[in-house]
Tab-separated table of C-alpha atoms in Angstrom:
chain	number	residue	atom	x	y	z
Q	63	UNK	CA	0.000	0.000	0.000
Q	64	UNK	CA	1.304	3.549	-0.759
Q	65	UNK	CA	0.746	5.867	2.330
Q	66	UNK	CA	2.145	9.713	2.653
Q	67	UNK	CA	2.225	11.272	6.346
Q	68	UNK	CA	1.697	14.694	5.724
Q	69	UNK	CA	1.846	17.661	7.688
Q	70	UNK	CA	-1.532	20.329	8.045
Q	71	UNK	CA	-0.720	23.700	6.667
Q	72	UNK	CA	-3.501	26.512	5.926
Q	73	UNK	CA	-6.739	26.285	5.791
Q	74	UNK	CA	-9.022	28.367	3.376
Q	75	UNK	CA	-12.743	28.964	2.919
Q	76	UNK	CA	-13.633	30.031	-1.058
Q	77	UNK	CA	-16.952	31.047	-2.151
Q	78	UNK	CA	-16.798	30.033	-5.855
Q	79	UNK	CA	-17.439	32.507	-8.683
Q	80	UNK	CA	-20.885	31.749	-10.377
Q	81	UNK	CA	-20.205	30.918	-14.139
Q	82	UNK	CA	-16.934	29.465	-13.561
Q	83	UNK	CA	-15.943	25.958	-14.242
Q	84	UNK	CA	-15.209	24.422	-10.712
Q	85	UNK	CA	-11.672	22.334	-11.701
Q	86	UNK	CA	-10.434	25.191	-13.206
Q	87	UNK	CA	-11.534	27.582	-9.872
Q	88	UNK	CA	-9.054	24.821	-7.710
Q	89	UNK	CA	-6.589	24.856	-10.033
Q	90	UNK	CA	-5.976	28.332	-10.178
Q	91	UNK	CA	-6.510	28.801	-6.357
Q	92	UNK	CA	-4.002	26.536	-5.695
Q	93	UNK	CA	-1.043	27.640	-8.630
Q	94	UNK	CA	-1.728	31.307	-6.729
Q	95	UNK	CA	-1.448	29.924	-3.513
Q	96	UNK	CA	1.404	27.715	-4.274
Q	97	UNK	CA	-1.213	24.604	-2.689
Q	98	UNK	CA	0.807	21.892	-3.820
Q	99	UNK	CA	-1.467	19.326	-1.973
Q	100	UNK	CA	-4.574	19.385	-0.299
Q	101	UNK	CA	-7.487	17.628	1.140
Q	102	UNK	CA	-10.717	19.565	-1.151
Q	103	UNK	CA	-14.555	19.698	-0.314
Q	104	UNK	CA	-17.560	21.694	-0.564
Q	105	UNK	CA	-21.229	22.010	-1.338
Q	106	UNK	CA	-23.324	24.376	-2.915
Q	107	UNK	CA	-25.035	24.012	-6.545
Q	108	UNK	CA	-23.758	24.115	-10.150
Q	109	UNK	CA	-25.483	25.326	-13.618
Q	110	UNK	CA	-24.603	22.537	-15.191
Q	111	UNK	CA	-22.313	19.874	-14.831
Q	112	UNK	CA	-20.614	16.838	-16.683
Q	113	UNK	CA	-19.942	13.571	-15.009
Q	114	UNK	CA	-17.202	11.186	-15.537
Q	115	UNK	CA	-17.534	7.412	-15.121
Q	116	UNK	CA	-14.406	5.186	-15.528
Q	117	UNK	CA	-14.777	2.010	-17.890
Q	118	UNK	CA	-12.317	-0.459	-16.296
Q	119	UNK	CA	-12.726	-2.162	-20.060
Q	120	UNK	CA	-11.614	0.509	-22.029
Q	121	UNK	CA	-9.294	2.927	-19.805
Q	122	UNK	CA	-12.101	5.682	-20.856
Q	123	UNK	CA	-13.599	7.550	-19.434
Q	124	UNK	CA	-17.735	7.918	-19.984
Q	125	UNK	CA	-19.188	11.470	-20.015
Q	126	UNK	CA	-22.114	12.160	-18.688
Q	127	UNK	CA	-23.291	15.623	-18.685
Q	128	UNK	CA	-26.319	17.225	-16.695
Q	129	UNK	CA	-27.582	20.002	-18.330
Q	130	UNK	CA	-30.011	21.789	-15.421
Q	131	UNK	CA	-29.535	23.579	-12.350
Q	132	UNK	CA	-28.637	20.873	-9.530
Q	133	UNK	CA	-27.457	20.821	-5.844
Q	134	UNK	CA	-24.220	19.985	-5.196
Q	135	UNK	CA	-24.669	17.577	-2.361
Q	136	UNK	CA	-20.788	16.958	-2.091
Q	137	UNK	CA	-17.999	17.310	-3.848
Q	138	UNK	CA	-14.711	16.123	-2.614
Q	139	UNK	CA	-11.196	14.997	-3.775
Q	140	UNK	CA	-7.896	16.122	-3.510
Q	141	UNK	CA	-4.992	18.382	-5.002
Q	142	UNK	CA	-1.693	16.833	-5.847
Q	143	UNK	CA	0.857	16.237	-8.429
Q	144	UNK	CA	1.381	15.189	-12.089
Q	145	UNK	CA	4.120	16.146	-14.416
Q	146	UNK	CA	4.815	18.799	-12.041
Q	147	UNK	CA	1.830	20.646	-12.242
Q	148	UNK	CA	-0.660	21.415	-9.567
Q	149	UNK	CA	-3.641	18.231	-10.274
Q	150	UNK	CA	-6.677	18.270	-9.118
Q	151	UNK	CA	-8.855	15.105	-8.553
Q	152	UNK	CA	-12.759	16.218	-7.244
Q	153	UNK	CA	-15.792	13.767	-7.609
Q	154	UNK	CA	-19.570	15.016	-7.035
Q	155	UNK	CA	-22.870	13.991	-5.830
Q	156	UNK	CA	-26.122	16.016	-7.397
Q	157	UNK	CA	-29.356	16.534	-7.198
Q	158	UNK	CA	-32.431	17.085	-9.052
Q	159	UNK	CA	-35.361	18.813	-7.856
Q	160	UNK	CA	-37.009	15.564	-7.241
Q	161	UNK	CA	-33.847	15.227	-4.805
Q	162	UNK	CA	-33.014	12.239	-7.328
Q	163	UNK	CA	-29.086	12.021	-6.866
Q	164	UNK	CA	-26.340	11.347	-10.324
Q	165	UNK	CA	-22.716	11.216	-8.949
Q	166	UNK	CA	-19.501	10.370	-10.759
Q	167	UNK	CA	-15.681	12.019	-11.104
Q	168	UNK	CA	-16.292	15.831	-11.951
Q	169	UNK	CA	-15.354	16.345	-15.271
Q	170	UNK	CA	-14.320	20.234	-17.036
Q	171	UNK	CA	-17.461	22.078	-18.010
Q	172	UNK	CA	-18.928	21.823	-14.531
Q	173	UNK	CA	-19.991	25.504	-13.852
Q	174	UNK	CA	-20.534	26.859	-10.434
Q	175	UNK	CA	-23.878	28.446	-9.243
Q	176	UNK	CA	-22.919	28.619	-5.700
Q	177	UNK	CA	-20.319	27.009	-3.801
Q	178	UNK	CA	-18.527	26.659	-0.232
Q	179	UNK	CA	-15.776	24.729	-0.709
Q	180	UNK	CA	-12.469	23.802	2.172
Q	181	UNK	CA	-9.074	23.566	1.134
Q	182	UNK	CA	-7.322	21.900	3.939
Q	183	UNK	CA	-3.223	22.455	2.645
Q	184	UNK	CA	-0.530	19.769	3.199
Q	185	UNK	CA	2.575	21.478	3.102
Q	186	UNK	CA	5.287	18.296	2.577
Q	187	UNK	CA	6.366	16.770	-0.413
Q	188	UNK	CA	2.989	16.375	-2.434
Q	189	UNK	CA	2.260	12.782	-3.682
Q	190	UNK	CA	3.315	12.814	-7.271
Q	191	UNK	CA	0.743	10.934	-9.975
Q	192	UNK	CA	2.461	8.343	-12.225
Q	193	UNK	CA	0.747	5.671	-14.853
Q	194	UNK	CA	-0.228	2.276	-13.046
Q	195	UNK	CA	-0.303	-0.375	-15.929
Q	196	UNK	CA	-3.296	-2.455	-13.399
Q	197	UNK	CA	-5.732	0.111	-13.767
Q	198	UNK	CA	-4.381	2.425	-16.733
Q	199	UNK	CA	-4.867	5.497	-14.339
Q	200	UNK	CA	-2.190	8.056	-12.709
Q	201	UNK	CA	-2.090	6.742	-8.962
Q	202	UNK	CA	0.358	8.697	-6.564
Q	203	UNK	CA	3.293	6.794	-7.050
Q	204	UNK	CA	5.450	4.979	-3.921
Q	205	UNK	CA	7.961	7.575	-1.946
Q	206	UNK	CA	11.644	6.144	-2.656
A	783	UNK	CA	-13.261	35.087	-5.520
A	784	UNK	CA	-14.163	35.381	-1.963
A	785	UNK	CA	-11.916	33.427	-0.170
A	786	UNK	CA	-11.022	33.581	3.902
A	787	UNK	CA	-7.690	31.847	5.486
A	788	UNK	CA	-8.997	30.378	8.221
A	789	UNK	CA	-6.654	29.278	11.590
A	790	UNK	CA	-7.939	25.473	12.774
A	791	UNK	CA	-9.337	25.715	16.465
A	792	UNK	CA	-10.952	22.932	18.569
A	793	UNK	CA	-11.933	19.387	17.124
A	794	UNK	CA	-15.298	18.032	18.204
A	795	UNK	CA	-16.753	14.080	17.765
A	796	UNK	CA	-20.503	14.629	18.459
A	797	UNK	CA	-22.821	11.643	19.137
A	798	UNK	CA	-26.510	13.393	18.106
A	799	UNK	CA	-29.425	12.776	20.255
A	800	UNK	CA	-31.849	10.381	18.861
A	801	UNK	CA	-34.981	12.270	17.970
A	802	UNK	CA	-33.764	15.516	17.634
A	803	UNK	CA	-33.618	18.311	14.466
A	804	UNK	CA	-29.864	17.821	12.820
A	805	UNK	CA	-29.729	21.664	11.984
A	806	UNK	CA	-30.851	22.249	15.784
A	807	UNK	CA	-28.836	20.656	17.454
A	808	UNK	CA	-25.634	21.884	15.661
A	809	UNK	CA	-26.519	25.415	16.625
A	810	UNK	CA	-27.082	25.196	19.980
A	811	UNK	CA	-23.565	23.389	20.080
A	812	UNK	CA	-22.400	26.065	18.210
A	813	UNK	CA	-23.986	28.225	20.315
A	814	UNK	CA	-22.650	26.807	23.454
A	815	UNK	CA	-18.994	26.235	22.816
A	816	UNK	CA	-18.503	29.690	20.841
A	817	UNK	CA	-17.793	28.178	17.706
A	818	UNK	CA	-18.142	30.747	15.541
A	819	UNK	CA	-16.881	29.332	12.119
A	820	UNK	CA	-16.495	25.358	11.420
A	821	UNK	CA	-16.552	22.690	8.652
A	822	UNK	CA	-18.948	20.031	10.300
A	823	UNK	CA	-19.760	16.672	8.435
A	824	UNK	CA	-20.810	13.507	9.636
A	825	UNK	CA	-22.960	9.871	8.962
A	826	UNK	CA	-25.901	8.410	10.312
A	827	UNK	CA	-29.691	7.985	10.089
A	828	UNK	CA	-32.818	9.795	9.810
A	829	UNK	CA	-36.224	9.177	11.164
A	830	UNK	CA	-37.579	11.412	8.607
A	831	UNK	CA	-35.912	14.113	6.446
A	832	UNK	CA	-37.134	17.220	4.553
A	833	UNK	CA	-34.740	18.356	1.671
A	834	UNK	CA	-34.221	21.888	-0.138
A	835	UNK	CA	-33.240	22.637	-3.639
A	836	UNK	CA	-32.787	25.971	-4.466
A	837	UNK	CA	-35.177	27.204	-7.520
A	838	UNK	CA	-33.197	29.818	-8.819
A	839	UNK	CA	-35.977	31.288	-10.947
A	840	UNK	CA	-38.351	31.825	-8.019
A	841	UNK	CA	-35.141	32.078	-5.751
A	842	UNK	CA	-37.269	30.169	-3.632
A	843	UNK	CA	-35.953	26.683	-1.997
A	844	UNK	CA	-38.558	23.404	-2.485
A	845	UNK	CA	-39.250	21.635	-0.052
A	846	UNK	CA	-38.761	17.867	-0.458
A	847	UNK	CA	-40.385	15.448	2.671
A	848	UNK	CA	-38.990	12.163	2.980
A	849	UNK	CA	-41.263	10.627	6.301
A	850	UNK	CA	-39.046	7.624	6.416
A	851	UNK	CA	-36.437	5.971	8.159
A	852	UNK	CA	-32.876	6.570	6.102
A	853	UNK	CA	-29.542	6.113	6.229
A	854	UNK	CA	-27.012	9.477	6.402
A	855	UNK	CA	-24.246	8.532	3.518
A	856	UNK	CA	-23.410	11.696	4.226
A	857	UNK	CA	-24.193	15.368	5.486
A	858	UNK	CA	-21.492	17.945	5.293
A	859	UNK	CA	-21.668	21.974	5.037
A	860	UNK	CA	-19.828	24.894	7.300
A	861	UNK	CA	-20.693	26.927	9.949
A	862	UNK	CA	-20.379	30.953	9.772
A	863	UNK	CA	-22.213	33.987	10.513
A	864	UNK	CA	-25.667	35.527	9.397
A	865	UNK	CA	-26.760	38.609	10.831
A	866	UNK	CA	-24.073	38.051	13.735
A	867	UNK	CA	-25.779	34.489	14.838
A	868	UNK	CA	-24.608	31.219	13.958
A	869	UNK	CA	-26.001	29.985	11.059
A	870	UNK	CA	-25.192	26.204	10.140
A	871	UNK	CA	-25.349	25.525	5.923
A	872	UNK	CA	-25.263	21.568	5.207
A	873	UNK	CA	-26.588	19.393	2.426
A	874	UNK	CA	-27.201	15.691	2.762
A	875	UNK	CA	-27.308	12.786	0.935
A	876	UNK	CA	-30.069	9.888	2.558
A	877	UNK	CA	-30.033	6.320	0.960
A	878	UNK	CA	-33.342	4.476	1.498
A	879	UNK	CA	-33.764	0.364	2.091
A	880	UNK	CA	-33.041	-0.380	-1.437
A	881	UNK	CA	-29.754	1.968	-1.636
A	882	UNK	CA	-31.332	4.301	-3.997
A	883	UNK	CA	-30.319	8.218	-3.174
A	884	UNK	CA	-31.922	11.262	-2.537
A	885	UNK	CA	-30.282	14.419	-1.447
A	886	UNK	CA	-30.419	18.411	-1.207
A	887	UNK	CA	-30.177	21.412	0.972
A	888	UNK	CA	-30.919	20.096	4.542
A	889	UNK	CA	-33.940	21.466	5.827
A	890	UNK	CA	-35.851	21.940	9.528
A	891	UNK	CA	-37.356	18.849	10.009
A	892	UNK	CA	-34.717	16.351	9.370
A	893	UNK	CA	-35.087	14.140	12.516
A	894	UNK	CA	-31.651	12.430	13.637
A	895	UNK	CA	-31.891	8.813	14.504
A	896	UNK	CA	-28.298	8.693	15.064
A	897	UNK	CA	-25.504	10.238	14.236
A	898	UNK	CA	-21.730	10.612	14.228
A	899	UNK	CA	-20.247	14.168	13.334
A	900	UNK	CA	-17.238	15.880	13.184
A	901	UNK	CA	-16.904	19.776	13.946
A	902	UNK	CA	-13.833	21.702	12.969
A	903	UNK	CA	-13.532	24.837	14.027
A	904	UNK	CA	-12.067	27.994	13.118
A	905	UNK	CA	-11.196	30.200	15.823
A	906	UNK	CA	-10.176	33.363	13.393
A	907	UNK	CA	-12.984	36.250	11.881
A	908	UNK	CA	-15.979	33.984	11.075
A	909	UNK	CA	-16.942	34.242	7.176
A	910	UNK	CA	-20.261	36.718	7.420
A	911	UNK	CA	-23.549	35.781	4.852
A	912	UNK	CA	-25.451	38.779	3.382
A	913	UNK	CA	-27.173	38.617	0.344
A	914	UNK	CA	-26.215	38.358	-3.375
A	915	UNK	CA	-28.280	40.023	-5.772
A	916	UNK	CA	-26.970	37.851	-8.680
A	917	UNK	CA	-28.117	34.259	-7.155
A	918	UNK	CA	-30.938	35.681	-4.505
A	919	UNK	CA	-28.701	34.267	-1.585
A	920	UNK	CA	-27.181	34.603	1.238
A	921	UNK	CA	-23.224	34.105	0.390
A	922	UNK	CA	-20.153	35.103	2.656
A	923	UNK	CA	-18.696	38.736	1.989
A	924	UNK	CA	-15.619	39.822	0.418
A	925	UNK	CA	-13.024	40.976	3.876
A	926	UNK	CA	-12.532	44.106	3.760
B	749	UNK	CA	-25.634	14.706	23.798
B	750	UNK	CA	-22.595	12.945	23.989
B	751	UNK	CA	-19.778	15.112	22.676
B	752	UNK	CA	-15.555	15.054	22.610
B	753	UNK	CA	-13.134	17.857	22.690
B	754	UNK	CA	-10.182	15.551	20.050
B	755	UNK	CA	-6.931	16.857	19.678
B	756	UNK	CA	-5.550	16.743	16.013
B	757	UNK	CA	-2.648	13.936	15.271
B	758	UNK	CA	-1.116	12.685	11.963
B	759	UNK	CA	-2.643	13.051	9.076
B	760	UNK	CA	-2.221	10.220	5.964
B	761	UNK	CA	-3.158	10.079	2.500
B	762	UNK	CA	-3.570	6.856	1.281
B	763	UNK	CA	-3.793	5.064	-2.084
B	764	UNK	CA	-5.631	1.957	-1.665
B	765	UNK	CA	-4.279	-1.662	-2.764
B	766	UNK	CA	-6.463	-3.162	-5.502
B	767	UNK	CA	-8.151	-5.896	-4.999
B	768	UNK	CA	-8.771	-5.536	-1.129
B	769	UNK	CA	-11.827	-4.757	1.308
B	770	UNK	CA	-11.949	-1.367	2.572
B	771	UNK	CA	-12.977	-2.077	5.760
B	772	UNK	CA	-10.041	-4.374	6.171
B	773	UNK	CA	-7.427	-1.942	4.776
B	774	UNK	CA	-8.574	0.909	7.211
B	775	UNK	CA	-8.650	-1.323	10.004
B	776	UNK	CA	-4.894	-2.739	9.281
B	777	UNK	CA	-3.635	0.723	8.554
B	778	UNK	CA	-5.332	1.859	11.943
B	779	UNK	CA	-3.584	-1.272	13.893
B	780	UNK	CA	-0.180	-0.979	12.376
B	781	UNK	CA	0.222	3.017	12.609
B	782	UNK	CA	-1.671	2.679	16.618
B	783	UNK	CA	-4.534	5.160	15.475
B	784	UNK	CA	-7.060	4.918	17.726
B	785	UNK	CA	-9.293	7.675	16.260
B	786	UNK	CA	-9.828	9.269	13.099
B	787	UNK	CA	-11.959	10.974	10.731
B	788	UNK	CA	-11.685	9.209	7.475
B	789	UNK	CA	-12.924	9.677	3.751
B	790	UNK	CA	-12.015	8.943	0.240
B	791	UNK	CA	-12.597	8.543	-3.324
B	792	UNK	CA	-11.852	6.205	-5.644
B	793	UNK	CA	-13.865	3.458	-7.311
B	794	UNK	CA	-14.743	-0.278	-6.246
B	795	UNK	CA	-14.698	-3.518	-7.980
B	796	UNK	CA	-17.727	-4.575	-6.122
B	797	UNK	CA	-20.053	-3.637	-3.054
B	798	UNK	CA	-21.704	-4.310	-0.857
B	799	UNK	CA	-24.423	-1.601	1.371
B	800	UNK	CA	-26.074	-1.958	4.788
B	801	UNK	CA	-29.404	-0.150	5.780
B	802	UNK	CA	-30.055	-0.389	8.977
B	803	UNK	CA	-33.712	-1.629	9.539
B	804	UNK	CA	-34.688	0.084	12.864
B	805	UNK	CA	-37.425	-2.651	13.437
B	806	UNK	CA	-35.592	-5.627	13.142
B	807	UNK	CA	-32.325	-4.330	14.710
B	808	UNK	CA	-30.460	-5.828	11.685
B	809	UNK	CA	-28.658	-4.435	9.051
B	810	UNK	CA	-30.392	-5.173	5.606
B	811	UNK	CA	-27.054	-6.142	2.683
B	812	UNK	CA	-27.883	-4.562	-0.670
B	813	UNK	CA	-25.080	-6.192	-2.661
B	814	UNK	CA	-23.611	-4.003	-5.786
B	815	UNK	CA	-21.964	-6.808	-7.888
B	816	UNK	CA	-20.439	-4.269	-11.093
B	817	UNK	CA	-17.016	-1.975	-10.938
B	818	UNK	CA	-19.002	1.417	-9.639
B	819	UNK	CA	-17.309	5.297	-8.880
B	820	UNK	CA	-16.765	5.984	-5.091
B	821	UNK	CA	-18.427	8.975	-5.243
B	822	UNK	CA	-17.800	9.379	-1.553
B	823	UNK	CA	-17.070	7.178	1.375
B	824	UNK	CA	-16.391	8.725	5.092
B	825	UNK	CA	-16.844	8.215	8.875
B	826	UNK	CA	-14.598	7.623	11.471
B	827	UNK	CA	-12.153	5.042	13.686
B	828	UNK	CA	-12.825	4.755	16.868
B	829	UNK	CA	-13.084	1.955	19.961
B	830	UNK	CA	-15.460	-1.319	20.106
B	831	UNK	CA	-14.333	-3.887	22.654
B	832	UNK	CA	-10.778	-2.170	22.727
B	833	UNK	CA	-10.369	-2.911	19.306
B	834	UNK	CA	-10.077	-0.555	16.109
B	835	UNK	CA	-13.767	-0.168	14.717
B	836	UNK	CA	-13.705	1.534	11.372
B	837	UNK	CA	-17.630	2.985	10.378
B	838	UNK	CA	-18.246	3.792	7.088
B	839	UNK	CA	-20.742	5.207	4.462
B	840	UNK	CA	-20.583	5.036	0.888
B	841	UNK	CA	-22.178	6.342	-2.212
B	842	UNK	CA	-21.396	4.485	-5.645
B	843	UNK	CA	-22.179	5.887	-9.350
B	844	UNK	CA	-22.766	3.938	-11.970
B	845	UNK	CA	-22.234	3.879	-15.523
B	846	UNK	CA	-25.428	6.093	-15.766
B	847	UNK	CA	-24.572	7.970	-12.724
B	848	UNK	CA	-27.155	6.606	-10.720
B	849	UNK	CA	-26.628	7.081	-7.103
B	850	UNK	CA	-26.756	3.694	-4.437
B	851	UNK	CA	-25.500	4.044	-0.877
B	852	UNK	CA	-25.624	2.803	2.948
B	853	UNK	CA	-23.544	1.698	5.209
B	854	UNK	CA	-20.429	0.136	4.119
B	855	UNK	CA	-19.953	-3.466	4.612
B	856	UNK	CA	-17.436	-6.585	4.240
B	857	UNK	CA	-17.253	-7.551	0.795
B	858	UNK	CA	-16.328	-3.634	-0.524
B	859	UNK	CA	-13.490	-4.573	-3.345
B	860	UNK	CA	-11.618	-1.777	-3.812
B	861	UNK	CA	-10.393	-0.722	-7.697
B	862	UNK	CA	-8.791	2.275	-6.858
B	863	UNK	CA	-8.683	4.865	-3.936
B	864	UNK	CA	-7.656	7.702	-2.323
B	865	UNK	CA	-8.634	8.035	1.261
B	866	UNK	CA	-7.429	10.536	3.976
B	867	UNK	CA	-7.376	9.728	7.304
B	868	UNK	CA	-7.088	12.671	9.930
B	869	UNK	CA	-5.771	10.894	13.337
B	870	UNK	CA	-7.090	12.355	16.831
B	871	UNK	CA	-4.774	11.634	19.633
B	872	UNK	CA	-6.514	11.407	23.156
B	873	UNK	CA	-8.189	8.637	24.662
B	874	UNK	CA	-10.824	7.645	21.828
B	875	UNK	CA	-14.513	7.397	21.777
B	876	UNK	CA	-15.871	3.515	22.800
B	877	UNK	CA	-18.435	1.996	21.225
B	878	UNK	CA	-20.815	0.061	24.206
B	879	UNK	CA	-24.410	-0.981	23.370
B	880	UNK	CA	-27.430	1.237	23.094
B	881	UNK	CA	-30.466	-0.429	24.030
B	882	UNK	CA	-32.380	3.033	22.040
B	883	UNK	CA	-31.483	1.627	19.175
B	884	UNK	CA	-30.054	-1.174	19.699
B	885	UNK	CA	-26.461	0.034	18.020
B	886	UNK	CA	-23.095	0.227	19.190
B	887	UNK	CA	-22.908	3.818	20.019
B	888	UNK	CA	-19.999	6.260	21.639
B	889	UNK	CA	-20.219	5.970	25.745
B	890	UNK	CA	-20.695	9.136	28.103
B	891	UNK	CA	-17.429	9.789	28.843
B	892	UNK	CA	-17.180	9.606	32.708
């Protein structure tokens, strides 16, 4: 098993900018923050969003976009590392006005509404995301 | 963006008392220890549950009953300020017997059965809500 | 209400072995590192599943077995003490290829495919898990 100890550093609170795509929101935040890893959650609602569901089969993944105004129930993931750049890794629960839930890995073209989201920092060496031939996804790879 | 660098404060495991409102009894704990700012999320069970989802066109939040026993997959939100009172924002996710999801804004009404939560506080300037003209809510203001 | 004051320990990020339960990996992690607390969640995906609801009337939890490769759309709870022995509790929601939303409690039987879990350690004397004849769960003990 690959397992990082890693040590708290700030802590921020971010209302999200209606319109804006939520990845892209993180990403910046953290490249102007120099957030090189972080634990990553919020609520709120989006616009729209587009929902990503990994086929084991084909190393794809399915998109599955949601083109209404829905509740984000949760959205949580992580910020780390690949090819040196700041990565971030989010997936999302929402729901319809029936309350009917869809869920899957958040995908670009996700777009904000309202948001609350936590950005708890880890301030060592960020885990670093290489290719894992079992799955065909970037994993953090083992420390050395 | 409207973000706020929070300082971590106290960490609270809370065991919610059967038969009691969720959004209640976070409050008055709020209340209570002086937490003025928090993330808070936890698991559990409902005895019955009434859900929210924000109709931005009316800018009016529907009401969604759910008079049955369910299991918590999750509730998560924040704690901050509205009109200088605590005001506790979560949303919730609620699986029924057959696993099937429903989630939203969580509502008055939402009757723990029992529950296991985490509170995180944050003992700096608590985020402050007042409302938004563009989305008809009430969202945390930029610091001066 | 039974609440804790925790103190904030070691945090871990953790990339999950494919293949194995989650219930069992927490629990080993827990044992081998001596966490005795935690708050835990993740993301990731599973090869299978397999989701409790707790049927209040019976006193049993009801399995609602997930037999596909589905998205771990989120998964938390918490470590803590049952019979002086590491207890990990857990609740899930899946996605499927539709992004359909199934969760409940997380049982034996969970195959991981691929996860990222964070687990936040709290280092005083943990919360215990003793009987509740309420409703008939183990639940955290009045501290004396």
């Amino acid at each position: 098993m690959v397992t990082y100890e890693m040590k708290a550093g700030r802590e921020f609170l971010i209302r999200m900018p209606k319109g804006e795509d939520i990845i892209a929101v993180i990403e910046k935040f953290c490249e102007e923050k120099d957030i090189r890893s972080a634990a990553v959650w919020g609520i709120g609602a989006v616009e729209r969003a587009v929902l990503g569901f990994y086929d084991a089969k084909s190393g794809q993944y399915l998109s599955i976009p949601r083109d209404e105004q829905m509740e984000v129930v949760h959205c949580a993931g992580n910020v780390s590392r690949k090819e040196w750049k700041v990565h971030v890794h989010l997936h999302v629960i929402l729901a319809d006005r029936e309350g009917r839930c869809f869920g899957g890995h958040l995908l670009p073209g996700s777009v904000i509404f309202a948001g609350e989201f936590y950005i708890s920092e880890f301030k060592n060496e960020p885990p670093e995301r290489v290719h894992d031939p079992e799955t065909d996804l970037f994993l953090w790879k083992k420390r050395e």
